[in-house]
Coordinates of C-alpha atoms in Angstrom, one line a residue:
X1 CA -21.9 -19.4 26.4
X2 CA -24.6 -17.1 27.6
X3 CA -25.0 -14.3 25.0
X4 CA -26.7 -12.0 27.5
X5 CA -23.4 -11.8 29.5
X6 CA -21.7 -10.3 26.4
X7 CA -24.3 -7.6 25.8
X8 CA -22.7 -4.7 27.7
X9 CA -19.1 -5.6 26.6
X10 CA -20.4 -5.9 23.0
X11 CA -22.0 -2.5 23.2
X12 CA -18.7 -0.9 24.6
X13 CA -16.6 -2.5 21.8
X14 CA -18.8 -1.8 18.8
X15 CA -19.7 1.7 19.8
X16 CA -16.0 2.5 20.4
X17 CA -15.0 0.8 17.2
X18 CA -17.7 2.6 15.2
X19 CA -16.6 6.0 16.6
X20 CA -13.0 5.1 15.8
X21 CA -13.9 4.2 12.2
X22 CA -16.0 7.3 11.8
X23 CA -13.0 9.4 12.9
X24 CA -10.9 7.6 10.3
X25 CA -13.5 8.2 7.6
X26 CA -13.5 11.9 8.5
X27 CA -9.8 12.0 8.1
X28 CA -10.0 10.2 4.8
X29 CA -12.4 12.8 3.4
X30 CA -10.8 16.0 4.8
X31 CA -7.1 15.3 4.9
X32 CA -5.3 14.8 1.5
X33 CA -2.9 11.9 0.8
X34 CA 0.3 12.6 2.7
X35 CA 2.2 9.4 3.4
X36 CA 5.4 9.7 1.4
X37 CA 5.2 6.3 -0.3
X38 CA 1.5 6.7 -0.9
X39 CA 2.3 9.9 -2.9
X40 CA 5.2 8.2 -4.7
X41 CA 3.3 5.1 -5.7
X42 CA 0.2 7.2 -6.3
X43 CA 1.8 8.6 -9.4
X44 CA 1.2 5.2 -11.0
X45 CA -2.5 5.5 -10.1
X46 CA -2.7 8.9 -11.6
X47 CA -1.1 7.7 -14.8
X48 CA -3.5 4.7 -15.0
X49 CA -6.4 7.1 -14.5
X50 CA -5.2 9.2 -17.4
X51 CA -4.1 6.6 -19.9
X52 CA -5.7 3.3 -18.8
X53 CA -2.8 1.0 -19.2
X54 CA -0.3 -0.6 -16.9
X55 CA 3.2 0.2 -18.0
X56 CA 4.9 3.7 -17.9
X57 CA 8.4 4.9 -18.2
X58 CA 8.0 6.6 -14.8
X59 CA 6.9 3.4 -13.0
X60 CA 9.5 1.0 -11.4
X61 CA 9.5 -2.5 -10.1
X62 CA 8.2 -1.3 -6.7
X63 CA 5.0 0.0 -8.2
X64 CA 4.5 -3.1 -10.4
X65 CA 4.8 -5.3 -7.3
X66 CA 1.8 -3.6 -5.7
X67 CA -0.9 -3.6 -8.4
X68 CA -4.0 -4.5 -6.4
X69 CA -4.4 -1.2 -4.5
X70 CA -2.8 1.2 -6.9
X71 CA -4.5 -0.1 -10.1
X72 CA -7.9 -0.1 -8.3
X73 CA -7.2 3.5 -7.1
X74 CA -6.3 4.5 -10.7
X75 CA -9.5 3.0 -12.0
X76 CA -11.5 4.8 -9.4
X77 CA -9.9 8.1 -10.4
X78 CA -10.4 7.3 -14.0
X79 CA -14.1 6.7 -13.6
X80 CA -14.9 9.3 -10.9
X81 CA -12.3 11.9 -11.6
X82 CA -9.2 12.7 -9.6
X83 CA -10.4 13.1 -6.1
X84 CA -7.9 12.1 -3.3
X85 CA -10.7 11.1 -0.9
X86 CA -11.7 8.2 -3.2
X87 CA -8.2 6.7 -2.8
X88 CA -8.3 7.3 0.9
X89 CA -11.7 5.7 1.3
X90 CA -10.5 2.7 -0.7
X91 CA -7.6 2.4 1.8
X92 CA -10.1 2.5 4.6
X93 CA -12.2 -0.3 3.1
X94 CA -9.2 -2.6 3.3
X95 CA -8.7 -1.6 6.9
X96 CA -12.3 -2.5 7.6
X97 CA -11.7 -5.8 5.8
X98 CA -8.8 -6.5 8.1
X99 CA -10.9 -5.9 11.1
X100 CA -13.7 -8.2 9.9
X101 CA -11.3 -10.9 8.8
X102 CA -9.4 -10.8 12.2
X103 CA -12.7 -11.1 14.1
X104 CA -13.7 -14.0 11.9
X105 CA -10.3 -15.7 12.3
X106 CA -10.6 -16.0 16.1
X107 CA -14.4 -16.3 16.2
X108 CA -14.9 -20.0 15.2
X109 CA -14.5 -21.4 18.7
X110 CA -16.3 -21.7 22.0
X111 CA -16.8 -18.1 23.3
X112 CA -16.0 -17.0 19.7
X113 CA -18.0 -13.8 20.0
X114 CA -16.0 -12.8 23.0
X115 CA -12.8 -13.6 21.1
X116 CA -14.0 -11.3 18.3
X117 CA -14.5 -8.5 20.8
X118 CA -11.0 -8.8 22.0
X119 CA -9.7 -8.9 18.5
X120 CA -11.5 -5.8 17.5
X121 CA -10.1 -3.9 20.5
X122 CA -6.6 -5.3 20.0
X123 CA -6.5 -4.0 16.4
X124 CA -8.0 -0.5 16.9
X125 CA -5.7 -0.1 20.0
X126 CA -2.6 -0.6 17.7
X127 CA -1.0 2.8 16.8
X128 CA 0.4 1.5 13.5
X129 CA -3.0 0.4 12.4
X130 CA -4.4 3.9 13.3
X131 CA -1.5 5.5 11.4
X132 CA -2.1 3.4 8.3
X133 CA -5.9 3.1 8.3
X134 CA -6.5 5.5 5.4
X135 CA -2.9 6.2 4.4
X136 CA -3.0 4.8 0.9
X137 CA -0.2 2.4 1.5
X138 CA -0.4 -1.4 0.9
X139 CA 0.4 -2.7 4.3
X140 CA -3.2 -3.0 5.5
X141 CA -4.5 -4.4 2.2
X142 CA -1.9 -7.2 2.4
X143 CA -2.6 -7.8 6.1
X144 CA -6.4 -7.9 5.4
X145 CA -6.1 -10.4 2.5
X146 CA -3.7 -12.6 4.5
X147 CA -6.1 -12.6 7.4
X148 CA -9.0 -13.4 5.2
X149 CA -7.1 -16.3 3.7
X150 CA -6.4 -17.6 7.2
X151 CA -10.0 -17.1 8.3
X152 CA -11.3 -19.1 5.4
X153 CA -9.4 -22.3 6.5
X154 CA -8.3 -21.8 10.0
X155 CA -10.8 -24.2 11.7
X156 CA -13.0 -26.3 9.5
X157 CA -11.6 -28.1 6.5
X158 CA -12.7 -26.2 3.4
X159 CA -14.8 -27.8 0.7
X160 CA -14.0 -27.5 -3.0
X161 CA -15.9 -24.2 -3.4
X162 CA -14.1 -22.6 -0.5
X163 CA -10.8 -24.0 -1.6
X164 CA -11.1 -22.1 -4.9
X165 CA -12.0 -18.9 -3.0
X166 CA -8.9 -19.4 -0.7
X167 CA -6.7 -19.6 -3.8
X168 CA -8.3 -16.4 -5.2
X169 CA -7.8 -14.5 -2.0
X170 CA -4.2 -15.7 -1.6
X171 CA -3.5 -14.5 -5.2
X172 CA -5.0 -11.1 -4.4
X173 CA -2.8 -11.0 -1.3
X174 CA 0.3 -11.6 -3.5
X175 CA -0.9 -8.8 -5.8
X176 CA -1.3 -6.4 -2.8
X177 CA 2.4 -6.6 -1.9
X178 CA 5.2 -9.1 -2.3
X179 CA 5.5 -9.4 1.5
X180 CA 2.4 -11.6 1.4
X181 CA 4.6 -14.4 0.1
X182 CA 6.2 -15.4 3.4
X183 CA 3.0 -14.9 5.3
X184 CA 1.2 -17.3 3.0
X185 CA 4.1 -19.8 3.2
X186 CA 3.8 -19.7 7.0
X187 CA 0.0 -20.2 6.7
X188 CA 0.5 -23.1 4.4
X189 CA 3.0 -24.8 6.8
X190 CA 0.6 -24.2 9.7
X191 CA -2.0 -26.3 7.9
X192 CA 0.3 -29.3 8.2
X193 CA -0.3 -29.2 12.0
X194 CA -4.1 -29.9 11.7
X195 CA -5.2 -33.3 13.0
X196 CA -6.5 -34.5 9.6
X197 CA -5.3 -37.0 7.0
X198 CA -2.4 -36.0 4.8
X199 CA -4.7 -36.0 1.8
X200 CA -7.1 -33.6 3.5
X201 CA -4.3 -31.2 4.7
X202 CA -2.5 -31.2 1.3
X203 CA -5.4 -31.1 -1.1
X204 CA -7.9 -28.9 0.8
X205 CA -5.6 -26.7 2.8
X206 CA -2.1 -26.4 1.4
X207 CA -2.9 -26.7 -2.3
X208 CA -5.3 -23.7 -2.5
X209 CA -2.7 -21.4 -0.9
X210 CA 0.0 -22.8 -3.2
X211 CA -2.2 -22.2 -6.2
X212 CA -2.8 -18.6 -5.2
X213 CA 0.9 -18.0 -4.4
X214 CA 1.7 -19.6 -7.8
X215 CA -0.6 -17.2 -9.7
X216 CA 0.9 -14.2 -7.8
X217 CA 4.4 -15.3 -8.6
X218 CA 3.6 -15.7 -12.3
X219 CA 2.5 -12.1 -12.3
X220 CA 5.6 -11.0 -10.4
X221 CA 7.9 -13.0 -12.8
X222 CA 6.3 -11.3 -15.8
X223 CA 6.8 -7.8 -14.3
X224 CA 10.3 -8.7 -13.2
X225 CA 11.2 -9.5 -16.8
X226 CA 9.5 -6.3 -18.0
X227 CA 11.8 -4.2 -15.8
X228 CA 14.8 -6.5 -16.5
X229 CA 15.2 -7.8 -12.9
X230 CA 15.5 -11.2 -11.4
X231 CA 12.4 -12.4 -9.5
X232 CA 14.2 -12.2 -6.1
X233 CA 15.4 -8.7 -6.8
X234 CA 11.8 -7.7 -7.8
X235 CA 10.3 -9.2 -4.7
X236 CA 12.8 -7.5 -2.4
X237 CA 12.6 -4.1 -4.1
X238 CA 12.7 -1.3 -1.6
X239 CA 14.1 -3.2 1.3
X240 CA 17.2 -5.0 0.2
X241 CA 19.6 -2.1 -0.5
X242 CA 22.6 -1.0 1.3
X243 CA 20.8 2.0 2.8
X244 CA 17.8 0.0 4.1
X245 CA 19.9 -2.8 5.3
X246 CA 21.9 -0.2 7.3
X247 CA 18.6 1.2 8.8
X248 CA 17.5 -2.3 9.7
X249 CA 20.8 -3.1 11.4
X250 CA 20.7 0.0 13.4
X251 CA 17.0 -0.4 14.5
X252 CA 17.0 -4.2 15.1
X253 CA 18.0 -4.3 18.7
X254 CA 15.5 -1.7 19.7
X255 CA 12.7 -3.1 17.6
X256 CA 13.0 -6.6 18.9
X257 CA 13.5 -5.8 22.6
X258 CA 11.2 -2.8 23.1
X259 CA 8.1 -4.9 22.5
X260 CA 6.2 -1.9 21.1
X261 CA 5.0 -3.8 18.0
X262 CA 1.4 -3.1 18.8
X263 CA 1.8 0.0 21.0
X264 CA 2.1 0.7 24.7
X265 CA -1.5 -0.5 25.4
X266 CA -0.7 -4.1 24.2
X267 CA 3.0 -4.3 25.2
X268 CA 2.3 -6.5 28.3
X269 CA -0.3 -8.5 26.4
X270 CA 2.1 -9.2 23.5
X271 CA 4.9 -10.3 25.9
X272 CA 2.4 -12.5 27.7
X273 CA 1.3 -14.1 24.5
X274 CA 4.9 -15.0 23.7
X275 CA 5.7 -16.2 27.3
X276 CA 2.5 -18.1 27.8
X277 CA 2.6 -19.9 24.4
X278 CA 6.3 -20.9 24.9
X279 CA 5.5 -22.2 28.4
X280 CA 2.5 -24.2 27.1
X281 CA 4.5 -25.6 24.2
X282 CA 7.2 -26.6 26.7
X283 CA 4.6 -28.7 28.5
X284 CA 3.2 -26.5 31.3
X285 CA -0.5 -26.7 32.1
X286 CA -2.7 -23.7 31.4
X287 CA -3.0 -22.3 34.9
X288 CA 0.7 -22.6 35.7
X289 CA 1.6 -21.0 32.4
X290 CA -0.7 -18.0 33.3
X291 CA 0.7 -17.7 36.8
X292 CA 4.3 -17.8 35.5
X293 CA 3.7 -15.9 32.3
X294 CA 2.1 -12.8 33.7
X295 CA 5.0 -11.7 35.9
X296 CA 7.4 -12.6 33.1
X297 CA 5.5 -10.4 30.7
X298 CA 5.3 -7.6 33.2
X299 CA 9.1 -7.8 33.8
X300 CA 9.8 -8.1 30.0
X301 CA 7.7 -5.0 29.3
X302 CA 10.2 -3.0 31.4
X303 CA 13.4 -5.0 31.0
X304 CA 13.3 -5.3 27.2
X305 CA 12.9 -1.5 26.6
X306 CA 15.6 -0.9 29.3
X307 CA 18.1 -3.1 27.5
X308 CA 17.1 -1.6 24.2
X309 CA 17.8 1.8 25.5
X310 CA 21.3 0.7 26.6
X311 CA 20.3 1.0 30.3
X312 CA 20.5 4.8 29.9
X313 CA 17.3 5.4 31.9
X314 CA 14.9 3.4 34.1
X315 CA 11.6 5.1 33.2
X316 CA 11.1 3.1 30.0
X317 CA 8.7 0.7 28.4
X318 CA 5.5 0.0 30.3
X319 CA 6.7 2.2 33.1
X320 CA 7.8 5.2 31.2
X321 CA 5.0 7.2 32.8
X322 CA 2.3 6.9 35.5
X323 CA -0.3 6.3 32.8
X324 CA 1.7 3.6 31.1
X325 CA 2.3 1.9 34.4
X326 CA -1.4 1.9 35.1
X327 CA -2.2 0.3 31.7
X328 CA 0.6 -2.3 32.3
X329 CA -0.6 -3.2 35.7
X330 CA -4.3 -3.2 34.7
X331 CA -3.5 -5.5 31.7
X332 CA -1.4 -7.8 34.0
X333 CA -4.3 -8.0 36.5
X334 CA -6.7 -8.9 33.7
X335 CA -4.5 -11.6 32.2
X336 CA -3.9 -13.1 35.7
X337 CA -7.7 -13.8 35.9
X338 CA -7.1 -16.3 33.2
X339 CA -5.8 -18.7 35.8
X340 CA -9.4 -19.0 37.0
X341 CA -10.4 -20.7 33.7
X342 CA -9.7 -24.4 33.6
X343 CA -8.7 -24.5 30.0
X344 CA -6.7 -22.3 27.6
X345 CA -6.0 -22.5 23.9
X346 CA -4.7 -25.9 22.7
X347 CA -1.0 -26.4 22.2
X348 CA -1.7 -27.4 18.6
X349 CA -3.3 -24.0 17.8
X350 CA -0.6 -22.1 19.5
X351 CA 2.0 -24.0 17.4
X352 CA 0.0 -23.2 14.2
X353 CA 0.0 -19.5 15.0
X354 CA 3.7 -19.5 15.7
X355 CA 4.4 -21.3 12.4
X356 CA 2.2 -18.9 10.5
X357 CA 3.9 -15.8 12.0
X358 CA 7.6 -16.8 12.1
X359 CA 8.6 -16.5 8.4
X360 CA 7.3 -12.9 8.1
X361 CA 8.6 -12.0 11.6
X362 CA 12.1 -13.3 10.8
X363 CA 12.2 -11.5 7.5
X364 CA 11.0 -8.3 9.2
X365 CA 13.7 -8.5 11.8
X366 CA 16.3 -9.0 9.1
X367 CA 15.1 -6.5 6.5
X368 CA 12.5 -4.2 7.9
X369 CA 13.1 -3.6 11.6
X370 CA 13.2 0.1 11.1
X371 CA 9.5 0.3 10.5
X372 CA 6.8 -1.6 12.4
X373 CA 4.3 -1.3 9.6
X374 CA 6.4 -3.7 7.6
X375 CA 5.4 -6.4 10.1
X376 CA 1.8 -6.1 8.9
X377 CA 1.6 -9.4 7.0
X378 CA 2.3 -11.1 10.4
X379 CA -0.4 -9.2 12.2
X380 CA -3.2 -11.8 11.8
X381 CA -1.3 -14.6 13.5
X382 CA 0.4 -12.4 16.1
X383 CA -2.8 -10.5 17.1
X384 CA -4.7 -13.9 17.1
X385 CA -2.0 -15.2 19.5
X386 CA -2.6 -12.2 21.7
X387 CA -6.4 -12.8 21.6
X388 CA -6.4 -16.5 22.3
X389 CA -4.0 -16.2 25.2
X390 CA -6.1 -13.4 26.7
X391 CA -9.5 -15.2 26.1
X392 CA -9.4 -17.4 29.2
X393 CA -9.3 -14.2 31.4
X394 CA -12.3 -12.7 29.5
X395 CA -14.2 -16.0 29.8
X396 CA -13.6 -16.2 33.5
X397 CA -15.0 -12.7 33.9
X398 CA -17.9 -13.4 31.6
X399 CA -18.9 -16.4 33.8
X400 CA -19.2 -14.0 36.7
X401 CA -21.6 -11.7 35.0
X402 CA -21.9 -8.9 32.4
X403 CA -20.7 -6.2 34.8
X404 CA -17.6 -8.1 35.7
X405 CA -16.8 -8.5 32.0
X406 CA -17.6 -4.9 31.2
X407 CA -15.0 -3.5 33.6
X408 CA -11.9 -4.4 31.6
X409 CA -13.6 -3.4 28.4
X410 CA -14.2 0.1 29.8
X411 CA -10.4 0.1 30.6
X412 CA -9.6 -1.0 27.0
X413 CA -11.9 1.7 25.6
X414 CA -9.8 4.3 27.3
X415 CA -6.7 2.9 25.7
X416 CA -8.4 3.0 22.3
X417 CA -9.6 6.5 22.9
X418 CA -6.0 7.6 23.3
X419 CA -5.2 5.9 20.0
X420 CA -7.7 8.0 18.1
X421 CA -5.0 10.8 18.1
X422 CA -2.8 8.4 16.0
X423 CA -5.3 8.1 13.2
X424 CA -3.6 9.1 9.9
X425 CA -0.6 10.2 11.9
X426 CA -2.3 13.5 12.9
X427 CA -1.4 13.4 16.6
X428 CA -3.0 15.9 19.0
X429 CA -1.4 18.8 17.2
X430 CA -2.9 17.8 13.9
X431 CA -6.4 17.3 15.2
X432 CA -6.1 20.7 16.9
X433 CA -5.1 22.3 13.6
X434 CA -8.1 20.7 11.9
X435 CA -10.5 21.9 14.6
X436 CA -9.1 25.5 14.3
X437 CA -9.4 25.4 10.5
X438 CA -12.8 27.0 9.3
X439 CA -15.1 24.3 8.0
X440 CA -15.4 26.1 4.7
X441 CA -11.6 25.4 4.1
X442 CA -11.8 21.7 4.9
X443 CA -12.3 21.0 1.1
X444 CA -9.3 23.1 0.2
X445 CA -6.5 20.6 -0.5
X446 CA -3.7 23.0 -0.2
X447 CA -4.9 24.3 3.2
X448 CA -5.4 20.9 4.6
X449 CA -2.1 19.5 3.1
X450 CA -0.2 22.3 4.9
X451 CA -1.5 20.8 8.2
X452 CA 0.1 17.4 7.6
X453 CA 3.0 18.3 5.3
X454 CA 3.9 21.9 6.2
X455 CA 7.5 21.9 4.9
X456 CA 6.7 20.0 1.7
X457 CA 3.6 22.2 1.0
X458 CA 5.9 25.3 1.1
X459 CA 8.4 23.6 -1.2
X460 CA 5.5 22.7 -3.5
X461 CA 4.4 26.3 -3.6
X462 CA 8.0 27.3 -4.6
X463 CA 8.1 24.6 -7.3
X464 CA 4.7 25.2 -9.0
X465 CA 5.4 28.6 -10.7
X466 CA 8.6 27.2 -12.2
X467 CA 7.2 24.1 -13.8
X468 CA 5.8 24.7 -17.3
X469 CA 3.7 22.2 -19.3
X470 CA 6.4 19.7 -20.2
X471 CA 9.2 20.6 -17.8
X472 CA 10.9 17.9 -15.7
X473 CA 11.9 17.9 -12.0
X474 CA 14.6 15.9 -10.3
X475 CA 14.5 15.2 -6.5
X476 CA 15.0 12.2 -4.2
X477 CA 11.6 13.2 -2.7
X478 CA 9.2 10.9 -4.4
X479 CA 6.1 12.9 -3.3
X480 CA 6.6 15.3 -6.2
X481 CA 5.8 12.5 -8.6
X482 CA 2.2 12.6 -7.4
X483 CA 1.8 16.2 -8.5
X484 CA 3.7 15.9 -11.8
X485 CA 3.0 12.3 -12.9
X486 CA 5.5 11.1 -15.5
X487 CA 7.7 14.3 -15.2
X488 CA 9.8 13.6 -12.1
X489 CA 13.0 11.6 -11.8
X490 CA 13.3 10.4 -8.2
X491 CA 17.0 10.2 -7.6
X492 CA 20.0 11.9 -6.1
X493 CA 22.2 13.6 -8.7
X494 CA 25.9 12.7 -8.6
X495 CA 27.0 16.1 -9.9
X496 CA 26.0 19.3 -11.6
X497 CA 26.0 17.8 -15.1
X498 CA 23.2 15.4 -14.1
X499 CA 20.8 18.4 -13.8
X500 CA 21.0 19.8 -17.3
X501 CA 17.8 18.3 -18.7
X502 CA 15.6 19.4 -15.8
X503 CA 13.8 22.6 -14.9
X504 CA 13.7 22.2 -11.1
X505 CA 15.9 20.4 -8.6
X506 CA 14.7 19.9 -5.0
X507 CA 17.5 18.8 -2.7
X508 CA 16.6 17.1 0.6
X509 CA 18.5 18.5 3.6
X510 CA 17.4 16.2 6.4
X511 CA 20.1 14.2 8.2
X512 CA 19.2 10.9 6.6
X513 CA 19.5 12.3 3.1
X514 CA 22.7 14.1 3.9
X515 CA 24.2 10.9 5.3
X516 CA 23.2 8.9 2.2
X517 CA 24.8 11.4 -0.2
X518 CA 28.0 11.6 1.8
X519 CA 28.4 7.9 2.7
X520 CA 27.0 6.2 -0.4
X521 CA 27.2 8.7 -3.2
X522 CA 30.3 10.6 -2.0
X523 CA 28.8 13.9 -3.1
X524 CA 28.2 17.1 -1.1
X525 CA 24.7 17.4 0.4
X526 CA 25.0 21.1 1.1
X527 CA 22.8 23.6 -0.8
X528 CA 25.8 25.9 -1.2
X529 CA 27.6 23.3 -3.3
X530 CA 24.7 23.0 -5.7
X531 CA 24.0 26.7 -5.8
X532 CA 27.6 27.1 -7.1
X533 CA 27.0 24.9 -10.2
X534 CA 28.1 26.6 -13.4
X535 CA 26.9 24.1 -16.0
X536 CA 24.0 24.4 -15.8
X537 CA 23.6 27.5 -13.6
X538 CA 21.1 27.2 -10.7
X539 CA 19.0 29.8 -8.9
X540 CA 18.3 28.9 -5.3
X541 CA 14.7 29.6 -4.3
X542 CA 14.5 28.2 -0.8
X543 CA 17.3 27.9 1.8
X544 CA 16.7 24.3 2.8
X545 CA 16.2 25.0 6.5
X546 CA 12.9 23.2 6.4
X547 CA 14.2 20.1 4.7
X548 CA 13.8 21.2 1.0
X549 CA 16.2 23.4 -1.0
X550 CA 14.5 24.3 -4.2
X551 CA 16.5 25.3 -7.2
X552 CA 15.5 26.6 -10.6
X553 CA 17.8 25.3 -13.3
X554 CA 18.5 27.9 -15.9
X555 CA 18.3 26.9 -19.6

């Protein structure tokens, strides 16, 4: 490999990546925490910062299953004072760790630096990554630690010191989120496919992962007993309920067929990675797999979304617009260049990546298909699969000179630039609102929160005058827990009598909440029903047209 041929491409990638990360840092500092689950679980961090211990009546098994991030966030707030940007920057640090670990994971090979450039662009071109980069959720921390565990042992056999480090990182991944379990199981199984002695594979590769998983499960078992749950119930908290199973069932067909797991920009590349690796594992040579796989991927990038949309329209998937079609055709052209390379990734490595990814991918399809971020523990092997199957094309261009290699990277930079709007879920409208806001108000939490949570912010304004020092609030909206730690019961009431010990009731009026109340609780979701309560009497403060009906409960 001639490093000089990578100079221009490297500059394009790292300048683009740096600007992307700077935009994320700006969002972390200026925009308050606003992801719903980050606010809900952030209550635990606030309680930890105030009282410096682990267990609280307000906390549930879901919080206790994610201690790594939320305990660290609580300690930061306890030491430095309650400043939301501290938690957001901590979230960003894990995102940077994921980027570094993914680059390292694919980098230990011939043309490894080039693979790292592809990995960096693949990650920052992913809309879900941009959305979660400073969100305060635990999906990127668990993905980062799973990726780091894999990077520590993916190529060379680890020595005793590194084996201990692998166990520690695997344990931290388990403490980040229970979904690390299946990703680490897949990673451990993938180690059995290395061409080493059984003793080497079991002692230096599998055993460290098993040790880390075991430590994590011991913690989970202790917390499961504390909240009087079985271990399996504790590990599946938040996904294995009737409501979320229904969501997964409804979303599964679309989520699997649409192929938008990593966004429009990587749809063709993702389908190609699947097609190429299956063809190679079936016995086809590299060049033939590329020539067959590229048109298959291009077809799947339209056909899959078309079937997912019940054949209702033809402008779907990679051809839903002229811009998307240009990206799809450009990606296909780039991947087809891979046929000029004499070699591709080994079948053994492709098999290892599949084995690593499958346990999490299957669990996501069954339990979490309604949200792409829940696939995050499988991102390291899946994105690595995209990178190693695209690497032959990049190598073929690199051998023809730095300019030839730079052309597709300029194309990829345009895709990444479009993804900047997805950072923190702001979209174009959110960034425009930030630009229109006077810089002197950027430090005003209420002003900036109204940009990203307009309806909730207005509901919060209605709630605040009603809540006295020790008053309690009941609402299915967990975000209120962040603002009144230890004083909110996050639940749906079954009737008027359930409201008697509270000062404020906030009813959610969105369609999902209405359907849940009607179909699962068999209680009216209409504000008029609750306004008519006699024992206790309620005073309605907002009409619910924006999603929140606020009631003051008369004592």
